[in-house]
Coordinates of C-alpha atoms and ligand atoms in Angstrom, one line a residue:
M134 CA 222.9 -99.2 -19.1
I135 CA 222.2 -99.1 -22.9
H136 CA 220.1 -96.5 -24.6
H137 CA 217.3 -97.3 -27.3
S138 CA 218.5 -94.0 -29.1
I139 CA 220.8 -91.0 -28.8
L140 CA 217.7 -88.8 -27.3
E141 CA 217.5 -90.9 -24.3
S142 CA 221.3 -89.6 -23.5
V143 CA 219.7 -86.1 -23.3
G144 CA 220.1 -84.9 -19.9
N145 CA 221.6 -86.1 -16.7
T146 CA 224.4 -83.6 -17.2
P147 CA 227.2 -83.2 -14.7
I148 CA 227.5 -80.3 -12.1
I149 CA 230.8 -79.0 -11.6
R150 CA 232.6 -76.9 -8.8
L151 CA 234.3 -74.0 -10.5
S152 CA 236.8 -74.0 -7.8
R153 CA 239.9 -72.8 -10.0
L154 CA 238.3 -70.0 -11.7
F155 CA 236.6 -68.6 -8.6
R156 CA 239.9 -69.5 -6.3
D157 CA 239.6 -66.3 -4.4
S158 CA 236.0 -65.5 -4.3
Q159 CA 234.1 -66.0 -1.2
C160 CA 231.1 -67.5 -2.9
E161 CA 231.1 -71.4 -4.1
V162 CA 230.3 -71.5 -8.1
L163 CA 228.4 -74.3 -9.5
A164 CA 228.1 -75.0 -13.1
K165 CA 225.7 -77.2 -14.9
L166 CA 227.2 -78.7 -17.8
E167 CA 224.6 -78.8 -20.3
M168 CA 226.8 -78.6 -23.2
L169 CA 227.4 -82.3 -22.8
N170 CA 223.7 -82.9 -24.2
P171 CA 224.3 -85.2 -27.4
G172 CA 223.2 -82.2 -29.8
G173 CA 225.8 -80.0 -28.1
S174 CA 223.5 -77.8 -26.1
V175 CA 220.8 -77.3 -23.7
K176 CA 218.2 -76.8 -26.5
D177 CA 218.3 -80.9 -26.7
R178 CA 216.1 -80.7 -23.9
P179 CA 213.3 -78.5 -25.3
A180 CA 213.6 -80.1 -28.6
R181 CA 212.9 -83.5 -27.4
Y182 CA 210.0 -82.9 -25.2
I183 CA 207.8 -80.8 -27.3
L184 CA 208.6 -83.5 -30.2
E185 CA 207.9 -86.2 -27.8
R186 CA 204.6 -84.6 -25.7
G187 CA 203.3 -83.7 -29.6
L188 CA 203.8 -87.1 -30.7
A189 CA 202.1 -88.7 -27.6
E190 CA 198.8 -86.4 -27.5
G191 CA 198.9 -86.4 -31.6
S192 CA 199.2 -82.8 -32.6
I193 CA 202.5 -84.1 -34.2
G194 CA 202.2 -87.1 -36.4
P195 CA 204.2 -89.2 -38.8
N196 CA 203.5 -86.7 -41.6
S197 CA 204.2 -83.7 -39.9
H198 CA 206.7 -81.6 -41.5
I199 CA 208.6 -79.5 -38.2
I200 CA 209.1 -75.9 -38.9
E201 CA 211.3 -73.3 -36.9
S202 CA 212.6 -69.8 -37.0
S203 CA 216.1 -70.7 -35.4
S204 CA 220.0 -70.6 -36.6
G205 CA 221.1 -71.9 -33.8
N206 CA 221.2 -74.5 -31.0
L207 CA 217.3 -75.2 -31.2
A208 CA 217.7 -75.7 -35.0
I209 CA 220.3 -78.4 -34.6
A210 CA 218.5 -80.2 -31.7
L211 CA 215.3 -80.1 -33.5
A212 CA 217.5 -81.7 -36.5
M213 CA 218.7 -84.4 -34.4
T214 CA 215.1 -85.2 -32.8
C215 CA 213.6 -85.1 -36.3
R216 CA 215.9 -88.1 -37.4
I217 CA 214.7 -90.3 -34.7
Y218 CA 211.3 -90.1 -35.2
G219 CA 211.6 -90.0 -39.0
L220 CA 209.9 -86.3 -39.1
R221 CA 210.8 -83.8 -42.0
F222 CA 212.2 -80.7 -40.5
T223 CA 212.6 -77.2 -41.7
A224 CA 214.8 -74.4 -40.0
V225 CA 213.8 -70.8 -40.9
I226 CA 216.9 -69.2 -41.3
D227 CA 219.0 -65.7 -42.4
P228 CA 222.3 -64.7 -43.8
K229 CA 223.4 -64.1 -40.5
I230 CA 223.5 -67.7 -39.8
S231 CA 227.1 -69.1 -38.7
P232 CA 228.4 -71.4 -41.7
I233 CA 229.2 -74.2 -38.8
N234 CA 225.8 -74.3 -37.9
L235 CA 224.1 -74.1 -41.3
K236 CA 226.4 -77.2 -42.1
I237 CA 225.3 -79.0 -38.9
I238 CA 221.7 -78.8 -39.7
Q239 CA 222.5 -80.3 -42.7
C240 CA 224.5 -82.9 -41.4
Y241 CA 221.2 -84.0 -39.3
G242 CA 219.2 -84.3 -42.5
G243 CA 217.2 -80.6 -41.7
N244 CA 216.5 -78.6 -44.5
V245 CA 216.9 -74.7 -44.6
E246 CA 214.7 -71.8 -45.9
L247 CA 216.8 -68.8 -46.2
V248 CA 215.3 -65.3 -46.0
T249 CA 217.3 -62.5 -47.5
E250 CA 214.9 -59.5 -47.2
K251 CA 215.4 -57.4 -44.3
D252 CA 212.6 -56.2 -42.0
S253 CA 211.4 -52.8 -41.0
Q254 CA 213.8 -52.9 -38.3
G255 CA 216.7 -53.5 -40.2
G256 CA 217.1 -57.2 -39.0
Y257 CA 215.3 -60.6 -40.3
L258 CA 213.3 -61.4 -37.4
E259 CA 209.9 -60.1 -39.0
T260 CA 210.9 -61.6 -42.5
R261 CA 211.5 -64.9 -40.8
I262 CA 208.4 -65.4 -38.9
E263 CA 206.4 -64.4 -42.1
R264 CA 208.1 -67.2 -44.0
V265 CA 207.1 -69.4 -40.8
K266 CA 203.4 -68.4 -41.5
Y267 CA 203.8 -68.4 -45.2
L268 CA 205.1 -72.5 -45.0
L269 CA 202.4 -73.3 -42.4
R270 CA 199.4 -72.0 -44.9
E271 CA 200.9 -73.6 -47.7
Q272 CA 201.4 -76.9 -45.9
P273 CA 198.9 -78.6 -44.3
D274 CA 201.4 -81.2 -42.4
A275 CA 203.7 -78.3 -41.4
V276 CA 203.9 -77.7 -37.5
W277 CA 205.3 -74.7 -35.9
I278 CA 207.3 -75.2 -32.7
N279 CA 207.4 -71.3 -31.9
Q280 CA 210.0 -71.4 -29.0
Y281 CA 209.2 -68.0 -27.6
A282 CA 205.6 -68.6 -26.7
N283 CA 205.4 -72.8 -26.4
E284 CA 204.9 -73.3 -22.9
R285 CA 206.5 -76.9 -23.2
N286 CA 209.7 -74.7 -23.7
W287 CA 210.0 -73.9 -20.0
Q288 CA 208.4 -77.3 -19.0
A289 CA 211.2 -79.0 -20.7
H290 CA 213.6 -77.3 -18.0
Y291 CA 211.5 -77.6 -15.4
H292 CA 211.1 -81.5 -15.6
G293 CA 214.9 -81.6 -17.0
E294 CA 217.7 -79.8 -15.3
G295 CA 215.1 -78.5 -12.6
A296 CA 214.4 -81.7 -11.3
E297 CA 218.0 -83.0 -11.6
I298 CA 219.7 -80.1 -9.9
L299 CA 217.5 -81.1 -6.8
K300 CA 218.4 -84.7 -6.8
D301 CA 222.0 -84.1 -7.1
L302 CA 222.1 -81.4 -4.6
D303 CA 222.2 -81.8 -0.9
R304 CA 221.9 -78.3 0.3
P305 CA 220.0 -75.1 -1.5
V306 CA 221.9 -72.8 -3.6
D307 CA 221.2 -69.3 -2.9
Y308 CA 221.7 -67.8 -6.5
L309 CA 220.6 -69.0 -9.7
V310 CA 222.4 -67.1 -12.7
L311 CA 221.3 -67.9 -16.0
G312 CA 221.7 -66.7 -19.7
V313 CA 218.4 -65.7 -21.5
S314 CA 217.1 -65.9 -25.0
T315 CA 213.6 -67.2 -24.9
S316 CA 213.6 -67.6 -21.1
G317 CA 212.5 -71.4 -21.3
T318 CA 215.5 -72.1 -19.4
V319 CA 215.3 -69.3 -16.6
H320 CA 211.5 -70.2 -16.0
G321 CA 211.8 -73.7 -16.4
I322 CA 214.4 -74.2 -13.9
S323 CA 213.7 -71.5 -11.4
R324 CA 210.3 -72.7 -10.9
R325 CA 211.1 -76.1 -9.8
L326 CA 214.4 -74.9 -7.7
R327 CA 211.8 -72.4 -6.0
E328 CA 209.3 -75.1 -4.9
A329 CA 212.3 -76.8 -2.9
W330 CA 214.1 -73.5 -2.1
P331 CA 211.7 -70.5 -1.7
K332 CA 214.4 -68.3 -0.7
L333 CA 216.3 -68.7 -4.3
K334 CA 217.3 -65.3 -6.1
V335 CA 217.1 -65.7 -9.7
V336 CA 219.8 -63.6 -11.9
A337 CA 219.1 -63.4 -15.4
V338 CA 222.0 -62.7 -17.6
D339 CA 221.3 -60.6 -21.1
A340 CA 223.4 -59.4 -23.7
V341 CA 224.1 -55.7 -24.2
G342 CA 222.2 -54.7 -27.2
S343 CA 219.2 -57.2 -26.5
V344 CA 215.6 -55.8 -25.8
L345 CA 214.6 -58.2 -23.5
F346 CA 214.8 -56.1 -19.9
G347 CA 213.9 -52.7 -21.9
T348 CA 217.4 -51.6 -22.7
P349 CA 218.0 -50.0 -26.2
P350 CA 218.9 -52.2 -29.0
Y351 CA 222.8 -52.3 -29.8
P352 CA 225.0 -54.3 -32.1
R353 CA 225.8 -57.6 -30.7
D354 CA 227.1 -60.6 -32.3
L355 CA 227.0 -63.7 -30.1
P356 CA 223.9 -65.7 -30.7
G357 CA 222.2 -67.9 -28.1
I358 CA 221.6 -64.8 -25.8
G359 CA 219.4 -62.1 -25.5
A360 CA 216.4 -61.3 -28.3
S361 CA 215.7 -58.3 -30.6
R362 CA 212.0 -59.0 -29.1
V363 CA 210.2 -59.9 -25.6
P364 CA 209.3 -63.3 -25.8
E365 CA 205.5 -64.0 -24.7
L366 CA 207.3 -66.4 -22.1
L367 CA 209.1 -64.0 -20.1
Q368 CA 207.5 -63.0 -16.9
R369 CA 209.9 -60.4 -15.4
G370 CA 208.4 -60.1 -12.1
E371 CA 210.0 -63.7 -11.3
I372 CA 213.7 -62.6 -12.0
D373 CA 215.2 -60.7 -9.1
Q374 CA 218.3 -59.0 -11.0
V375 CA 219.3 -58.5 -14.5
I376 CA 222.9 -58.2 -15.5
H377 CA 223.9 -57.0 -18.9
I378 CA 227.2 -58.6 -20.5
D379 CA 228.8 -57.5 -24.1
D380 CA 230.1 -59.7 -26.4
Y381 CA 234.0 -58.9 -25.4
E382 CA 233.1 -59.5 -21.9
S383 CA 231.8 -62.7 -22.8
A384 CA 234.4 -64.1 -25.0
A385 CA 237.0 -62.8 -22.3
A386 CA 235.4 -65.2 -19.5
C387 CA 235.1 -68.3 -22.1
R388 CA 238.8 -67.8 -22.6
E389 CA 239.3 -67.9 -18.9
L390 CA 237.0 -70.8 -18.0
V391 CA 238.9 -72.8 -20.5
E392 CA 242.3 -71.6 -19.3
R393 CA 241.5 -72.1 -15.5
E394 CA 238.9 -75.2 -15.7
G395 CA 239.8 -76.9 -19.1
I396 CA 236.2 -76.3 -20.1
F397 CA 235.6 -75.4 -23.8
A398 CA 232.3 -73.3 -24.0
G399 CA 230.0 -71.3 -26.0
G400 CA 229.6 -67.4 -25.8
S401 CA 226.7 -67.5 -23.3
S402 CA 228.6 -69.5 -20.7
G403 CA 231.1 -66.5 -21.0
S404 CA 228.4 -64.1 -20.3
A405 CA 227.1 -66.5 -17.4
I406 CA 230.9 -66.7 -15.8
A407 CA 231.5 -62.8 -16.6
A408 CA 228.0 -62.1 -14.5
I409 CA 228.9 -64.1 -11.6
G410 CA 232.1 -62.8 -11.7
R411 CA 230.3 -59.1 -11.0
L412 CA 227.7 -60.6 -8.6
S413 CA 230.2 -62.4 -6.4
A414 CA 231.6 -59.0 -5.4
Q415 CA 227.9 -58.2 -4.1
V416 CA 226.7 -61.2 -2.1
P417 CA 227.3 -62.1 1.2
R418 CA 230.7 -64.4 2.0
G419 CA 229.7 -68.0 1.6
A420 CA 226.9 -67.6 -1.0
R421 CA 226.4 -70.8 -3.1
I422 CA 225.8 -69.7 -6.8
L423 CA 224.7 -72.2 -9.9
T424 CA 224.8 -71.5 -13.5
V425 CA 224.5 -73.4 -16.9
L426 CA 226.9 -73.7 -19.2
P427 CA 224.5 -74.1 -22.4
D428 CA 226.9 -75.2 -25.2
R429 CA 230.4 -76.1 -26.4
G430 CA 233.0 -73.9 -27.9
E431 CA 233.5 -75.8 -31.5
R432 CA 230.7 -73.6 -32.8
Y433 CA 232.5 -70.3 -31.8
L434 CA 236.0 -70.7 -33.4
D435 CA 235.2 -67.6 -35.5
T436 CA 233.9 -65.6 -32.8
V437 CA 235.1 -66.1 -29.4
Y438 CA 238.1 -67.8 -30.0
D439 CA 239.2 -66.0 -32.7
D440 CA 241.5 -63.6 -32.1
E441 CA 240.7 -60.6 -34.7
W442 CA 237.2 -61.0 -33.7
L443 CA 237.6 -60.6 -30.0
A444 CA 239.9 -57.2 -30.8
R445 CA 236.7 -56.1 -33.1
M446 CA 234.4 -56.7 -30.1
Q447 CA 237.1 -55.4 -27.5
D448 CA 237.1 -51.8 -29.7
R449 CA 233.2 -51.9 -29.2
H450 CA 233.6 -52.4 -25.7
L451 CA 235.6 -49.6 -25.2
V452 CA 233.7 -47.5 -26.8
R453 CA 230.5 -48.0 -25.1
I454 CA 232.1 -48.0 -21.8
S455 CA 233.6 -44.6 -22.3
K456 CA 229.9 -43.4 -22.8
K457 CA 228.3 -45.1 -19.7
S458 CA 229.7 -45.4 -16.6
S459 CA 230.1 -49.2 -15.7
N460 CA 227.9 -48.9 -12.3
T461 CA 224.8 -48.4 -14.2
L462 CA 225.4 -51.9 -16.2
I463 CA 223.5 -53.9 -13.1
E464 CA 220.0 -53.0 -13.1
E465 CA 217.5 -54.1 -10.6
T466 CA 213.9 -55.8 -11.4
A467 CA 211.1 -56.6 -9.5
Ligands
LIG762 N1 222.9 -70.0 -24.3 C1 222.8 -70.6 -25.5 C2 224.0 -70.9 -26.4 C3 221.6 -70.8 -26.2 O1 221.4 -71.2 -27.2 C4 220.4 -70.3 -25.9 C5 218.9 -70.6 -26.3 N2 218.9 -69.9 -27.4 C6 220.3 -70.0 -24.2 C7 221.5 -69.5 -23.7 C8 219.6 -69.1 -23.7 O2 217.9 -70.3 -23.4 P1 216.8 -69.7 -23.4 O3 216.2 -69.8 -24.9 O4 216.0 -70.7 -22.7 O5 216.3 -68.7 -22.5

């Protein structure tokens, strides 16, 4: 089949059984490799869906200037998608952006707007949103994607991975285990799967130090997973269980994943794998667990795959677990 553009190669990602990594487990663990999307991550899905739906209904036109506060995979995916539609794109970023991601956004022709002032919380979240709002006031053609509140974010995953999983799997999965940031992925996939498999249990994986599920803020380095504010999209009642994983645990699981399965993945993939390791000890024998591996390892060479960084994260991990007994790390919700 010949595609008309790179965007038509978004999706139809493979599902792999992780039989080497979970050889001794009583569970079957399946992973959908969203890392194989052309822009390198699961965020290709909402970028394409949001822009194409906007273009079709006219809320986005040929002169639109697409704006988003993102230093990561969504900014890269939007920059790629805007190339195909000839749209201007600006990512509002802060000094914490990884140099690799900055370069990738620029290679795709995206502009960046750097905020340098910290907000009242000591981070950049509020200053980034203020800069987005300033751009929207100044530029009549500016369109804000607003991934934390945009319903099309979860809908992209509902029609994307959700539909593909039902097509590819011949029998239900018992547990869906997914890393969460905006919650678009977890809500989109789980809403679609629950229509077919009403008994599905949904397990959200969050970063230690993220405030998504009401736990206190704590230093965290890995991008992609967790959030410093609760997204408008998040419906906590649809999530059965939350597992918190810290940066060290994520990186250690990433390294096991590449060693045992030859899958070179990003930080949040390790978070999901570490969470499945914990979950598999609690679930009935023979349970079928499905996860998504959201991005590839190259964007994490200076974190997950860097030994000095890992040693620093291990120190932080040891301090944290010495203060808190590890059996409080799994919280039941809803
Ligand atoms: N993992 C990675 C690497 C991501 O970039 C994202 C999106 N920020 C997620 C997980 C979480 O996805 P969502 O925002 O849909 O919850």
